[in-house]
Amino acid sequence: MMATTHSMISSLDWSSRQSLVQTLSSSALLDALLVRILDGNECVKGQKAVAFLRPSGLPDAVLSKVWREGTNGTGEMRDRDGLKRVLSLAKDALEEEEVKKNRGLASSTPTASSTLVSGGSPSILNVPSKPMTDKDKAKYEKHFSSLDVNKSGMVTTENAVTFLGKASLPEREIREIVRKRSRGAMSLTCEAFSLAMHDVYAVIKARG
Protein backbone atom coordinates (compact mmCIF):
# COMPACT_ATOMS: atom_id res chain seq x y z
CA MET A 1 0.00 0.00 0.00
CA MET A 2 2.79 2.39 0.92
CA ALA A 3 4.66 1.69 -2.33
CA THR A 4 1.49 2.36 -4.30
CA THR A 5 0.92 5.66 -2.51
CA HIS A 6 4.52 6.71 -3.11
CA SER A 7 4.12 5.92 -6.79
CA MET A 8 1.03 8.12 -6.92
CA ILE A 9 2.73 10.97 -5.12
CA SER A 10 5.68 10.85 -7.48
CA SER A 11 3.52 10.65 -10.60
CA LEU A 12 3.18 14.38 -11.39
CA ASP A 13 5.84 15.42 -13.88
CA TRP A 14 5.49 19.08 -14.85
CA SER A 15 7.50 18.49 -18.02
CA SER A 16 4.97 15.94 -19.27
CA ARG A 17 1.53 17.08 -20.41
CA GLN A 18 0.37 13.46 -20.26
CA SER A 19 1.36 13.23 -16.59
CA LEU A 20 -0.54 16.41 -15.78
CA VAL A 21 -3.66 15.22 -17.62
CA GLN A 22 -3.44 11.84 -15.92
CA THR A 23 -3.22 13.45 -12.48
CA LEU A 24 -6.18 15.71 -13.21
CA SER A 25 -8.31 12.75 -14.30
CA SER A 26 -7.62 10.62 -11.21
CA SER A 27 -9.09 11.36 -7.78
CA ALA A 28 -6.57 8.97 -6.22
CA LEU A 29 -3.62 10.80 -7.76
CA LEU A 30 -5.02 14.17 -6.77
CA ASP A 31 -5.55 13.00 -3.17
CA ALA A 32 -2.04 11.56 -2.96
CA LEU A 33 -0.53 14.74 -4.37
CA LEU A 34 -2.57 16.86 -1.97
CA VAL A 35 -1.30 14.87 1.02
CA ARG A 36 2.24 15.45 -0.16
CA ILE A 37 2.02 19.20 -0.62
CA LEU A 38 -0.09 19.78 2.50
CA ASP A 39 2.61 17.98 4.47
CA GLY A 40 0.51 17.89 7.63
CA ASN A 41 -0.71 21.49 7.35
CA GLU A 42 -4.31 22.65 6.94
CA CYS A 43 -3.61 24.49 3.71
CA VAL A 44 -0.97 25.27 1.10
CA LYS A 45 0.10 28.90 0.81
CA GLY A 46 3.12 31.18 0.54
CA GLN A 47 6.45 29.48 -0.08
CA LYS A 48 4.89 26.02 -0.23
CA ALA A 49 2.71 27.21 -3.10
CA VAL A 50 5.76 28.65 -4.85
CA ALA A 51 7.73 25.42 -4.37
CA PHE A 52 4.85 23.39 -5.80
CA LEU A 53 4.21 25.51 -8.90
CA ARG A 54 7.71 26.77 -9.75
CA PRO A 55 8.86 23.50 -11.45
CA SER A 56 6.18 24.08 -14.09
CA GLY A 57 8.53 26.64 -15.62
CA LEU A 58 5.76 29.20 -16.10
CA PRO A 59 6.71 32.87 -15.63
CA ASP A 60 6.18 34.17 -12.09
CA ALA A 61 3.43 36.55 -13.20
CA VAL A 62 1.51 33.67 -14.74
CA LEU A 63 2.02 31.50 -11.66
CA SER A 64 0.66 34.27 -9.44
CA LYS A 65 -2.45 34.53 -11.64
CA VAL A 66 -2.92 30.74 -11.64
CA TRP A 67 -2.65 30.57 -7.86
CA ARG A 68 -4.91 33.56 -7.28
CA GLU A 69 -7.65 32.30 -9.58
CA GLY A 70 -7.25 28.66 -8.53
CA THR A 71 -7.73 29.56 -4.87
CA ASN A 72 -10.59 31.97 -5.60
CA GLY A 73 -8.52 34.89 -4.38
CA THR A 74 -7.84 33.43 -0.91
CA GLY A 75 -4.23 32.43 -1.63
CA GLU A 76 -4.85 29.18 0.24
CA MET A 77 -5.48 25.69 -1.13
CA ARG A 78 -7.14 23.23 1.23
CA ASP A 79 -8.78 20.40 -0.68
CA ARG A 80 -8.84 18.26 -3.79
CA ASP A 81 -11.16 20.63 -5.65
CA GLY A 82 -8.78 23.51 -5.04
CA LEU A 83 -5.83 21.45 -6.24
CA LYS A 84 -7.74 20.43 -9.34
CA ARG A 85 -8.59 24.06 -10.15
CA VAL A 86 -4.95 25.11 -9.77
CA LEU A 87 -3.66 22.24 -11.92
CA SER A 88 -6.30 22.87 -14.60
CA LEU A 89 -5.36 26.54 -14.80
CA ALA A 90 -1.66 25.63 -14.89
CA LYS A 91 -2.29 23.16 -17.72
CA ASP A 92 -4.15 25.82 -19.70
CA ALA A 93 -1.34 28.32 -19.09
CA LEU A 94 1.31 25.83 -20.20
CA GLU A 95 -0.63 25.11 -23.39
CA GLU A 96 -0.99 28.84 -24.04
CA GLU A 97 2.74 29.38 -23.56
CA GLU A 98 3.43 26.55 -26.00
CA VAL A 99 1.13 28.13 -28.59
CA LYS A 100 2.92 31.48 -28.19
CA LYS A 101 6.26 29.77 -28.59
CA ASN A 102 5.17 27.95 -31.74
CA ARG A 103 3.76 31.15 -33.21
CA GLY A 104 7.06 32.87 -32.57
CA LEU A 105 8.98 30.10 -34.30
CA ALA A 106 6.58 30.08 -37.24
CA SER A 107 6.75 33.84 -37.72
CA SER A 108 10.53 33.86 -37.84
CA THR A 109 12.04 32.74 -41.14
CA PRO A 110 15.76 32.28 -40.59
CA THR A 111 18.07 33.36 -43.39
CA ALA A 112 21.71 32.60 -43.82
CA SER A 113 22.60 35.78 -41.97
CA SER A 114 20.08 35.29 -39.16
CA THR A 115 21.58 31.95 -38.23
CA LEU A 116 24.88 33.59 -37.54
CA VAL A 117 26.06 35.99 -34.87
CA SER A 118 29.05 38.30 -35.02
CA GLY A 119 32.15 36.64 -36.35
CA GLY A 120 30.16 34.15 -38.40
CA SER A 121 29.56 31.85 -35.42
CA PRO A 122 26.40 29.73 -35.10
CA SER A 123 23.59 31.41 -33.17
CA ILE A 124 22.69 29.83 -29.87
CA LEU A 125 19.09 29.60 -31.10
CA ASN A 126 20.02 27.40 -34.05
CA VAL A 127 22.70 25.09 -32.73
CA PRO A 128 21.45 21.49 -32.45
CA SER A 129 22.74 19.46 -29.54
CA LYS A 130 23.34 15.74 -29.36
CA PRO A 131 21.10 13.71 -27.04
CA MET A 132 22.15 13.95 -23.40
CA THR A 133 23.92 10.78 -22.29
CA ASP A 134 23.68 9.25 -18.82
CA LYS A 135 27.24 10.44 -18.22
CA ASP A 136 26.30 14.00 -19.22
CA LYS A 137 23.22 13.89 -17.01
CA ALA A 138 25.21 12.69 -13.99
CA LYS A 139 27.77 15.46 -14.48
CA TYR A 140 25.14 18.19 -14.82
CA GLU A 141 23.22 16.93 -11.79
CA LYS A 142 26.41 16.97 -9.73
CA HIS A 143 26.99 20.62 -10.62
CA PHE A 144 23.34 21.39 -9.86
CA SER A 145 23.67 19.80 -6.41
CA SER A 146 26.68 21.97 -5.65
CA LEU A 147 24.57 25.06 -6.39
CA ASP A 148 21.44 23.83 -4.61
CA VAL A 149 22.89 24.38 -1.14
CA ASN A 150 19.44 24.46 0.52
CA LYS A 151 18.40 21.23 -1.21
CA SER A 152 15.22 22.88 -2.42
CA GLY A 153 15.39 21.28 -5.85
CA MET A 154 15.79 24.72 -7.45
CA VAL A 155 18.62 27.16 -8.26
CA THR A 156 18.14 30.80 -9.13
CA THR A 157 18.72 31.93 -12.69
CA GLU A 158 21.40 34.35 -11.46
CA ASN A 159 23.36 31.54 -9.80
CA ALA A 160 22.98 29.45 -12.94
CA VAL A 161 24.23 32.32 -15.14
CA THR A 162 27.19 32.91 -12.83
CA PHE A 163 28.14 29.24 -12.85
CA LEU A 164 27.64 28.69 -16.59
CA GLY A 165 29.43 31.97 -17.23
CA LYS A 166 32.68 30.14 -16.50
CA ALA A 167 32.36 28.75 -20.01
CA SER A 168 33.82 30.65 -22.94
CA LEU A 169 30.57 32.32 -24.01
CA PRO A 170 29.44 35.93 -23.60
CA GLU A 171 27.20 36.52 -20.58
CA ARG A 172 24.44 37.75 -22.89
CA GLU A 173 24.29 34.37 -24.59
CA ILE A 174 24.46 32.48 -21.29
CA ARG A 175 21.49 34.50 -20.06
CA GLU A 176 19.56 33.76 -23.24
CA ILE A 177 20.12 30.03 -22.83
CA VAL A 178 19.13 30.13 -19.15
CA ARG A 179 16.03 32.21 -19.92
CA LYS A 180 15.03 29.72 -22.60
CA ARG A 181 15.35 26.74 -20.27
CA SER A 182 13.74 28.45 -17.26
CA ARG A 183 10.86 29.56 -19.52
CA GLY A 184 11.08 33.01 -18.01
CA ALA A 185 10.96 31.87 -14.37
CA MET A 186 13.40 33.15 -11.73
CA SER A 187 14.78 29.70 -10.94
CA LEU A 188 15.49 26.37 -12.60
CA THR A 189 14.81 22.76 -11.74
CA CYS A 190 17.62 20.23 -12.01
CA GLU A 191 16.29 19.15 -15.40
CA ALA A 192 16.14 22.72 -16.72
CA PHE A 193 19.65 23.46 -15.43
CA SER A 194 20.98 20.28 -17.06
CA LEU A 195 19.41 21.25 -20.39
CA ALA A 196 20.91 24.74 -20.15
CA MET A 197 24.36 23.35 -19.44
CA HIS A 198 23.99 20.91 -22.32
CA ASP A 199 23.05 23.83 -24.61
CA VAL A 200 26.13 25.78 -23.51
CA TYR A 201 28.43 22.89 -24.36
CA ALA A 202 26.69 22.41 -27.73
CA VAL A 203 27.26 26.06 -28.70
CA ILE A 204 30.91 25.96 -27.63
CA LYS A 205 31.51 22.77 -29.60
CA ALA A 206 29.77 24.18 -32.69
CA ARG A 207 32.02 27.21 -32.63
CA GLY A 208 35.14 25.13 -32.32
CSV table of C-alpha atoms in Angstrom, one decimal:
chain,number,residue,atom,x,y,z
A,1,MET,CA,0.0,0.0,0.0
A,2,MET,CA,2.8,2.4,0.9
A,3,ALA,CA,4.7,1.7,-2.3
A,4,THR,CA,1.5,2.4,-4.3
A,5,THR,CA,0.9,5.7,-2.5
A,6,HIS,CA,4.5,6.7,-3.1
A,7,SER,CA,4.1,5.9,-6.8
A,8,MET,CA,1.0,8.1,-6.9
A,9,ILE,CA,2.7,11.0,-5.1
A,10,SER,CA,5.7,10.8,-7.5
A,11,SER,CA,3.5,10.7,-10.6
A,12,LEU,CA,3.2,14.4,-11.4
A,13,ASP,CA,5.8,15.4,-13.9
A,14,TRP,CA,5.5,19.1,-14.8
A,15,SER,CA,7.5,18.5,-18.0
A,16,SER,CA,5.0,15.9,-19.3
A,17,ARG,CA,1.5,17.1,-20.4
A,18,GLN,CA,0.4,13.5,-20.3
A,19,SER,CA,1.4,13.2,-16.6
A,20,LEU,CA,-0.5,16.4,-15.8
A,21,VAL,CA,-3.7,15.2,-17.6
A,22,GLN,CA,-3.4,11.8,-15.9
A,23,THR,CA,-3.2,13.4,-12.5
A,24,LEU,CA,-6.2,15.7,-13.2
A,25,SER,CA,-8.3,12.8,-14.3
A,26,SER,CA,-7.6,10.6,-11.2
A,27,SER,CA,-9.1,11.4,-7.8
A,28,ALA,CA,-6.6,9.0,-6.2
A,29,LEU,CA,-3.6,10.8,-7.8
A,30,LEU,CA,-5.0,14.2,-6.8
A,31,ASP,CA,-5.5,13.0,-3.2
A,32,ALA,CA,-2.0,11.6,-3.0
A,33,LEU,CA,-0.5,14.7,-4.4
A,34,LEU,CA,-2.6,16.9,-2.0
A,35,VAL,CA,-1.3,14.9,1.0
A,36,ARG,CA,2.2,15.4,-0.2
A,37,ILE,CA,2.0,19.2,-0.6
A,38,LEU,CA,-0.1,19.8,2.5
A,39,ASP,CA,2.6,18.0,4.5
A,40,GLY,CA,0.5,17.9,7.6
A,41,ASN,CA,-0.7,21.5,7.3
A,42,GLU,CA,-4.3,22.7,6.9
A,43,CYS,CA,-3.6,24.5,3.7
A,44,VAL,CA,-1.0,25.3,1.1
A,45,LYS,CA,0.1,28.9,0.8
A,46,GLY,CA,3.1,31.2,0.5
A,47,GLN,CA,6.4,29.5,-0.1
A,48,LYS,CA,4.9,26.0,-0.2
A,49,ALA,CA,2.7,27.2,-3.1
A,50,VAL,CA,5.8,28.6,-4.8
A,51,ALA,CA,7.7,25.4,-4.4
A,52,PHE,CA,4.8,23.4,-5.8
A,53,LEU,CA,4.2,25.5,-8.9
A,54,ARG,CA,7.7,26.8,-9.8
A,55,PRO,CA,8.9,23.5,-11.4
A,56,SER,CA,6.2,24.1,-14.1
A,57,GLY,CA,8.5,26.6,-15.6
A,58,LEU,CA,5.8,29.2,-16.1
A,59,PRO,CA,6.7,32.9,-15.6
A,60,ASP,CA,6.2,34.2,-12.1
A,61,ALA,CA,3.4,36.6,-13.2
A,62,VAL,CA,1.5,33.7,-14.7
A,63,LEU,CA,2.0,31.5,-11.7
A,64,SER,CA,0.7,34.3,-9.4
A,65,LYS,CA,-2.4,34.5,-11.6
A,66,VAL,CA,-2.9,30.7,-11.6
A,67,TRP,CA,-2.6,30.6,-7.9
A,68,ARG,CA,-4.9,33.6,-7.3
A,69,GLU,CA,-7.7,32.3,-9.6
A,70,GLY,CA,-7.3,28.7,-8.5
A,71,THR,CA,-7.7,29.6,-4.9
A,72,ASN,CA,-10.6,32.0,-5.6
A,73,GLY,CA,-8.5,34.9,-4.4
A,74,THR,CA,-7.8,33.4,-0.9
A,75,GLY,CA,-4.2,32.4,-1.6
A,76,GLU,CA,-4.9,29.2,0.2
A,77,MET,CA,-5.5,25.7,-1.1
A,78,ARG,CA,-7.1,23.2,1.2
A,79,ASP,CA,-8.8,20.4,-0.7
A,80,ARG,CA,-8.8,18.3,-3.8
A,81,ASP,CA,-11.2,20.6,-5.6
A,82,GLY,CA,-8.8,23.5,-5.0
A,83,LEU,CA,-5.8,21.5,-6.2
A,84,LYS,CA,-7.7,20.4,-9.3
A,85,ARG,CA,-8.6,24.1,-10.2
A,86,VAL,CA,-5.0,25.1,-9.8
A,87,LEU,CA,-3.7,22.2,-11.9
A,88,SER,CA,-6.3,22.9,-14.6
A,89,LEU,CA,-5.4,26.5,-14.8
A,90,ALA,CA,-1.7,25.6,-14.9
A,91,LYS,CA,-2.3,23.2,-17.7
A,92,ASP,CA,-4.1,25.8,-19.7
A,93,ALA,CA,-1.3,28.3,-19.1
A,94,LEU,CA,1.3,25.8,-20.2
A,95,GLU,CA,-0.6,25.1,-23.4
A,96,GLU,CA,-1.0,28.8,-24.0
A,97,GLU,CA,2.7,29.4,-23.6
A,98,GLU,CA,3.4,26.6,-26.0
A,99,VAL,CA,1.1,28.1,-28.6
A,100,LYS,CA,2.9,31.5,-28.2
A,101,LYS,CA,6.3,29.8,-28.6
A,102,ASN,CA,5.2,27.9,-31.7
A,103,ARG,CA,3.8,31.2,-33.2
A,104,GLY,CA,7.1,32.9,-32.6
A,105,LEU,CA,9.0,30.1,-34.3
A,106,ALA,CA,6.6,30.1,-37.2
A,107,SER,CA,6.7,33.8,-37.7
A,108,SER,CA,10.5,33.9,-37.8
A,109,THR,CA,12.0,32.7,-41.1
A,110,PRO,CA,15.8,32.3,-40.6
A,111,THR,CA,18.1,33.4,-43.4
A,112,ALA,CA,21.7,32.6,-43.8
A,113,SER,CA,22.6,35.8,-42.0
A,114,SER,CA,20.1,35.3,-39.2
A,115,THR,CA,21.6,31.9,-38.2
A,116,LEU,CA,24.9,33.6,-37.5
A,117,VAL,CA,26.1,36.0,-34.9
A,118,SER,CA,29.0,38.3,-35.0
A,119,GLY,CA,32.1,36.6,-36.3
A,120,GLY,CA,30.2,34.2,-38.4
A,121,SER,CA,29.6,31.9,-35.4
A,122,PRO,CA,26.4,29.7,-35.1
A,123,SER,CA,23.6,31.4,-33.2
A,124,ILE,CA,22.7,29.8,-29.9
A,125,LEU,CA,19.1,29.6,-31.1
A,126,ASN,CA,20.0,27.4,-34.0
A,127,VAL,CA,22.7,25.1,-32.7
A,128,PRO,CA,21.4,21.5,-32.5
A,129,SER,CA,22.7,19.5,-29.5
A,130,LYS,CA,23.3,15.7,-29.4
A,131,PRO,CA,21.1,13.7,-27.0
A,132,MET,CA,22.1,13.9,-23.4
A,133,THR,CA,23.9,10.8,-22.3
A,134,ASP,CA,23.7,9.3,-18.8
A,135,LYS,CA,27.2,10.4,-18.2
A,136,ASP,CA,26.3,14.0,-19.2
A,137,LYS,CA,23.2,13.9,-17.0
A,138,ALA,CA,25.2,12.7,-14.0
A,139,LYS,CA,27.8,15.5,-14.5
A,140,TYR,CA,25.1,18.2,-14.8
A,141,GLU,CA,23.2,16.9,-11.8
A,142,LYS,CA,26.4,17.0,-9.7
A,143,HIS,CA,27.0,20.6,-10.6
A,144,PHE,CA,23.3,21.4,-9.9
A,145,SER,CA,23.7,19.8,-6.4
A,146,SER,CA,26.7,22.0,-5.7
A,147,LEU,CA,24.6,25.1,-6.4
A,148,ASP,CA,21.4,23.8,-4.6
A,149,VAL,CA,22.9,24.4,-1.1
A,150,ASN,CA,19.4,24.5,0.5
A,151,LYS,CA,18.4,21.2,-1.2
A,152,SER,CA,15.2,22.9,-2.4
A,153,GLY,CA,15.4,21.3,-5.8
A,154,MET,CA,15.8,24.7,-7.5
A,155,VAL,CA,18.6,27.2,-8.3
A,156,THR,CA,18.1,30.8,-9.1
A,157,THR,CA,18.7,31.9,-12.7
A,158,GLU,CA,21.4,34.3,-11.5
A,159,ASN,CA,23.4,31.5,-9.8
A,160,ALA,CA,23.0,29.5,-12.9
A,161,VAL,CA,24.2,32.3,-15.1
A,162,THR,CA,27.2,32.9,-12.8
A,163,PHE,CA,28.1,29.2,-12.9
A,164,LEU,CA,27.6,28.7,-16.6
A,165,GLY,CA,29.4,32.0,-17.2
A,166,LYS,CA,32.7,30.1,-16.5
A,167,ALA,CA,32.4,28.7,-20.0
A,168,SER,CA,33.8,30.6,-22.9
A,169,LEU,CA,30.6,32.3,-24.0
A,170,PRO,CA,29.4,35.9,-23.6
A,171,GLU,CA,27.2,36.5,-20.6
A,172,ARG,CA,24.4,37.8,-22.9
A,173,GLU,CA,24.3,34.4,-24.6
A,174,ILE,CA,24.5,32.5,-21.3
A,175,ARG,CA,21.5,34.5,-20.1
A,176,GLU,CA,19.6,33.8,-23.2
A,177,ILE,CA,20.1,30.0,-22.8
A,178,VAL,CA,19.1,30.1,-19.1
A,179,ARG,CA,16.0,32.2,-19.9
A,180,LYS,CA,15.0,29.7,-22.6
A,181,ARG,CA,15.3,26.7,-20.3
A,182,SER,CA,13.7,28.4,-17.3
A,183,ARG,CA,10.9,29.6,-19.5
A,184,GLY,CA,11.1,33.0,-18.0
A,185,ALA,CA,11.0,31.9,-14.4
A,186,MET,CA,13.4,33.1,-11.7
A,187,SER,CA,14.8,29.7,-10.9
A,188,LEU,CA,15.5,26.4,-12.6
A,189,THR,CA,14.8,22.8,-11.7
A,190,CYS,CA,17.6,20.2,-12.0
A,191,GLU,CA,16.3,19.1,-15.4
A,192,ALA,CA,16.1,22.7,-16.7
A,193,PHE,CA,19.6,23.5,-15.4
A,194,SER,CA,21.0,20.3,-17.1
A,195,LEU,CA,19.4,21.3,-20.4
A,196,ALA,CA,20.9,24.7,-20.2
A,197,MET,CA,24.4,23.4,-19.4
A,198,HIS,CA,24.0,20.9,-22.3
A,199,ASP,CA,23.0,23.8,-24.6
A,200,VAL,CA,26.1,25.8,-23.5
A,201,TYR,CA,28.4,22.9,-24.4
A,202,ALA,CA,26.7,22.4,-27.7
A,203,VAL,CA,27.3,26.1,-28.7
A,204,ILE,CA,30.9,26.0,-27.6
A,205,LYS,CA,31.5,22.8,-29.6
A,206,ALA,CA,29.8,24.2,-32.7
A,207,ARG,CA,32.0,27.2,-32.6
A,208,GLY,CA,35.1,25.1,-32.3
